[in-house]
Amino acid sequence: FMTIDMLRWSLMLLRNLSLERSRIPVILSHHAWMELIIEQCIISGHETSSSQAEEAAYSALWCLLHQSQKAVSVLKKHPLLDKILAITTKEGCTKAHLAVQILCSAE
């Protein structure tokens, strides 16, 4: 069980690791890390979610996808991609959230 702070810091660490291109394949190969990021993006609309955790999850996902065609192709094959794309944009939606939607919906 993770507290909101532990979750947020874990996601921020994954985001920072994703900034170094050589680490992206390592993150992509760890199924649990990818699931953590993706699941936090999906539960972002629920009452129990933290806006800080949501922001950290989308930021981590955007850093993975940015300038990494391999990461984009991995995410496009992910079974939960439709749920990420189906999340309606709400007022105050982060730029990272919108960027993930654009990157993943592009053909």
Coordinates of N, CA and C in Angstrom, one line a residue:
F1 N 0.8 -1.2 0.0 CA 0.0 0.0 0.0 C 0.9 1.2 0.0
M2 N 0.6 2.2 -0.9 CA 1.4 3.4 -1.0 C 0.6 4.6 -0.6
T3 N 1.2 5.5 0.1 CA 0.5 6.7 0.4 C 0.5 7.6 -0.8
I4 N -0.3 8.7 -0.8 CA -0.3 9.6 -2.0 C 1.1 10.2 -2.2
D5 N 1.8 10.5 -1.1 CA 3.1 11.1 -1.3 C 4.1 10.1 -1.9
M6 N 4.1 8.9 -1.4 CA 5.0 7.9 -2.0 C 4.7 7.6 -3.4
L7 N 3.4 7.6 -3.8 CA 3.0 7.4 -5.2 C 3.5 8.5 -6.0
R8 N 3.2 9.8 -5.6 CA 3.7 10.9 -6.3 C 5.2 10.9 -6.5
W9 N 5.9 10.6 -5.5 CA 7.4 10.7 -5.6 C 7.9 9.5 -6.5
S10 N 7.2 8.4 -6.5 CA 7.6 7.3 -7.4 C 7.4 7.7 -8.8
L11 N 6.2 8.3 -9.1 CA 5.9 8.8 -10.4 C 6.9 9.8 -10.9
M12 N 7.2 10.7 -10.0 CA 8.2 11.8 -10.3 C 9.6 11.2 -10.6
L13 N 10.0 10.2 -9.9 CA 11.2 9.5 -10.2 C 11.2 8.9 -11.5
L14 N 10.1 8.2 -11.9 CA 10.0 7.6 -13.2 C 10.1 8.6 -14.3
R15 N 9.4 9.8 -14.0 CA 9.4 10.9 -15.0 C 10.9 11.4 -15.2
N16 N 11.6 11.6 -14.1 CA 13.0 12.0 -14.2 C 13.9 11.0 -14.9
L17 N 13.7 9.8 -14.7 CA 14.5 8.7 -15.3 C 14.2 8.8 -16.8
S18 N 12.9 9.1 -17.2 CA 12.5 9.1 -18.6 C 13.1 10.2 -19.4
L19 N 13.6 11.2 -18.7 CA 14.2 12.3 -19.4 C 15.5 12.0 -20.1
E20 N 16.1 10.9 -19.6 CA 17.4 10.4 -20.2 C 17.0 9.3 -21.2
R21 N 17.1 9.5 -22.4 CA 16.7 8.6 -23.5 C 17.2 7.2 -23.3
S22 N 18.4 7.0 -22.8 CA 18.9 5.6 -22.6 C 18.2 4.8 -21.5
R23 N 17.4 5.5 -20.7 CA 16.7 4.8 -19.7 C 15.3 4.4 -20.1
I24 N 14.8 5.0 -21.2 CA 13.4 4.7 -21.6 C 13.2 3.2 -21.9
P25 N 14.1 2.5 -22.6 CA 13.9 1.1 -22.8 C 13.9 0.3 -21.5
V26 N 14.6 0.7 -20.5 CA 14.6 0.0 -19.2 C 13.3 0.2 -18.5
I27 N 12.7 1.4 -18.6 CA 11.4 1.6 -18.0 C 10.3 0.8 -18.7
L28 N 10.4 0.8 -20.1 CA 9.4 0.1 -20.9 C 9.5 -1.4 -20.6
S29 N 10.6 -1.9 -20.3 CA 10.8 -3.3 -20.0 C 10.3 -3.8 -18.7
H30 N 10.0 -2.8 -17.8 CA 9.5 -3.2 -16.4 C 8.0 -3.0 -16.4
H31 N 7.3 -4.1 -16.6 CA 5.9 -4.1 -16.7 C 5.2 -3.4 -15.5
A32 N 5.7 -3.6 -14.3 CA 5.1 -3.0 -13.1 C 5.2 -1.5 -13.1
W33 N 6.3 -1.0 -13.6 CA 6.5 0.5 -13.7 C 5.5 1.1 -14.7
M34 N 5.3 0.4 -15.8 CA 4.4 0.9 -16.8 C 3.0 0.9 -16.3
E35 N 2.6 -0.2 -15.6 CA 1.3 -0.3 -15.1 C 1.0 0.7 -14.1
L36 N 2.0 1.0 -13.2 CA 1.8 2.1 -12.2 C 1.5 3.4 -12.9
I37 N 2.2 3.8 -13.9 CA 2.0 5.0 -14.6 C 0.6 5.0 -15.3
I38 N 0.3 4.0 -16.0 CA -0.9 3.9 -16.8 C -2.1 3.9 -15.9
E39 N -2.1 3.1 -14.9 CA -3.2 3.0 -13.9 C -3.5 4.3 -13.2
Q40 N -2.5 5.0 -12.9 CA -2.7 6.3 -12.3 C -3.3 7.3 -13.2
C41 N -3.0 7.2 -14.5 CA -3.6 8.1 -15.5 C -5.1 7.8 -15.6
I42 N -5.4 6.5 -15.5 CA -6.8 6.1 -15.7 C -7.7 6.4 -14.5
I43 N -7.1 6.2 -13.3 CA -8.0 6.5 -12.1 C -8.0 8.0 -11.8
S44 N -7.4 8.8 -12.6 CA -7.3 10.2 -12.3 C -8.7 10.9 -12.2
G45 N -9.7 10.3 -12.8 CA -11.0 11.0 -12.7 C -11.8 10.6 -11.5
H46 N -11.4 9.7 -10.7 CA -12.1 9.3 -9.5 C -12.0 10.2 -8.4
E47 N -13.0 10.2 -7.5 CA -12.9 11.1 -6.3 C -11.8 10.8 -5.4
T48 N -11.3 9.6 -5.4 CA -10.2 9.2 -4.4 C -8.9 9.6 -5.0
S49 N -8.8 10.0 -6.2 CA -7.5 10.3 -6.8 C -6.9 11.6 -6.3
S50 N -5.6 11.7 -6.3 CA -5.0 13.0 -6.0 C -4.6 13.7 -7.2
S51 N -4.9 15.0 -7.3 CA -4.5 15.8 -8.5 C -3.0 15.8 -8.6
Q52 N -2.2 15.7 -7.5 CA -0.8 15.7 -7.6 C -0.3 14.4 -8.2
A53 N -0.9 13.3 -7.8 CA -0.6 12.0 -8.4 C -1.0 11.9 -9.9
E54 N -2.1 12.5 -10.2 CA -2.6 12.5 -11.6 C -1.6 13.3 -12.5
E55 N -1.2 14.5 -12.0 CA -0.2 15.3 -12.7 C 1.1 14.6 -12.9
A56 N 1.6 13.9 -11.8 CA 2.8 13.2 -11.9 C 2.8 12.0 -12.9
A57 N 1.6 11.3 -12.9 CA 1.4 10.2 -13.8 C 1.5 10.7 -15.3
Y58 N 0.7 11.7 -15.6 CA 0.7 12.2 -17.0 C 2.0 12.8 -17.4
S59 N 2.7 13.4 -16.4 CA 4.0 14.0 -16.7 C 5.0 12.8 -17.0
A60 N 5.0 11.8 -16.2 CA 5.9 10.6 -16.4 C 5.6 10.0 -17.8
L61 N 4.3 9.8 -18.1 CA 3.9 9.2 -19.4 C 4.4 10.1 -20.6
W62 N 4.2 11.4 -20.4 CA 4.6 12.3 -21.5 C 6.1 12.2 -21.7
C63 N 6.9 12.2 -20.6 CA 8.3 12.1 -20.7 C 8.8 10.8 -21.4
L64 N 8.0 9.7 -21.2 CA 8.3 8.5 -21.8 C 8.1 8.6 -23.3
L65 N 6.9 9.2 -23.7 CA 6.5 9.2 -25.1 C 7.2 10.3 -25.9
H66 N 7.7 11.3 -25.3 CA 8.3 12.4 -26.0 C 9.6 12.0 -26.7
Q67 N 9.6 12.1 -28.0 CA 10.7 11.7 -28.9 C 11.1 10.3 -28.7
S68 N 10.2 9.4 -28.4 CA 10.5 8.0 -28.3 C 9.4 7.2 -29.1
Q69 N 9.7 6.9 -30.3 CA 8.7 6.2 -31.1 C 8.4 4.8 -30.6
K70 N 9.5 4.2 -30.0 CA 9.3 2.9 -29.3 C 8.3 3.0 -28.2
A71 N 8.4 4.0 -27.4 CA 7.4 4.1 -26.3 C 6.0 4.4 -26.8
V72 N 5.9 5.2 -27.8 CA 4.6 5.4 -28.4 C 4.0 4.1 -29.0
S73 N 4.8 3.3 -29.7 CA 4.3 2.1 -30.2 C 3.9 1.1 -29.1
V74 N 4.7 1.0 -28.0 CA 4.3 0.2 -26.9 C 3.0 0.6 -26.3
L75 N 2.8 1.9 -26.1 CA 1.6 2.4 -25.5 C 0.4 2.1 -26.4
K76 N 0.6 2.3 -27.7 CA -0.5 2.1 -28.6 C -1.0 0.7 -28.6
K77 N -0.1 -0.3 -28.2 CA -0.5 -1.7 -28.2 C -1.1 -2.1 -26.8
H78 N -1.0 -1.2 -25.8 CA -1.4 -1.5 -24.5 C -3.0 -1.6 -24.4
P79 N -3.5 -2.6 -23.7 CA -4.9 -2.8 -23.7 C -5.7 -1.7 -23.0
L80 N -5.0 -0.9 -22.2 CA -5.7 0.2 -21.5 C -5.7 1.6 -22.2
L81 N -5.1 1.6 -23.4 CA -4.9 2.8 -24.1 C -6.3 3.5 -24.4
D82 N -7.3 2.7 -24.7 CA -8.6 3.3 -25.0 C -9.2 4.0 -23.8
K83 N -8.9 3.5 -22.6 CA -9.3 4.2 -21.4 C -8.6 5.5 -21.2
I84 N -7.3 5.5 -21.5 CA -6.6 6.8 -21.4 C -7.2 7.8 -22.3
L85 N -7.4 7.4 -23.6 CA -7.9 8.3 -24.6 C -9.3 8.7 -24.3
A86 N -10.1 7.9 -23.6 CA -11.5 8.1 -23.4 C -11.7 9.1 -22.2
I87 N -10.7 9.4 -21.5 CA -10.9 10.3 -20.4 C -11.2 11.7 -20.9
T88 N -12.3 12.2 -20.6 CA -12.7 13.5 -21.2 C -11.8 14.6 -20.6
T89 N -11.4 15.5 -21.4 CA -10.6 16.6 -20.9 C -11.5 17.5 -20.1
K90 N -11.0 17.9 -19.0 CA -11.8 18.7 -18.1 C -11.1 20.0 -17.9
E91 N -11.8 21.0 -17.4 CA -11.1 22.3 -17.1 C -10.0 22.1 -16.2
G92 N -8.8 22.7 -16.5 CA -7.7 22.5 -15.7 C -6.8 21.3 -16.1
C93 N -7.2 20.6 -17.1 CA -6.4 19.5 -17.6 C -5.0 19.9 -17.8
T94 N -4.1 19.0 -17.4 CA -2.7 19.4 -17.6 C -2.2 19.3 -19.1
K95 N -1.2 20.1 -19.4 CA -0.7 20.0 -20.8 C -0.2 18.6 -21.1
A96 N 0.4 18.0 -20.1 CA 0.9 16.6 -20.3 C -0.2 15.6 -20.7
H97 N -1.3 15.8 -20.1 CA -2.5 14.9 -20.4 C -2.9 15.1 -21.8
L98 N -3.0 16.4 -22.2 CA -3.4 16.7 -23.6 C -2.3 16.2 -24.6
A99 N -1.0 16.3 -24.3 CA 0.0 15.8 -25.1 C 0.0 14.3 -25.3
V100 N -0.3 13.6 -24.2 CA -0.4 12.1 -24.3 C -1.5 11.8 -25.2
Q101 N -2.7 12.4 -25.1 CA -3.8 12.1 -26.0 C -3.4 12.4 -27.4
I102 N -2.8 13.5 -27.7 CA -2.4 13.8 -29.1 C -1.4 12.8 -29.6
L103 N -0.4 12.4 -28.8 CA 0.7 11.5 -29.3 C 0.1 10.1 -29.6
C104 N -0.8 9.7 -28.7 CA -1.4 8.3 -28.8 C -2.5 8.2 -29.9
S105 N -3.2 9.3 -30.2 CA -4.2 9.2 -31.1 C -3.8 9.5 -32.5
A106 N -2.5 10.0 -32.7 CA -2.0 10.2 -34.0 C -1.7 8.9 -34.7
E107 N -1.9 8.8 -36.0 CA -1.7 7.6 -36.7 C -0.3 7.4 -37.1

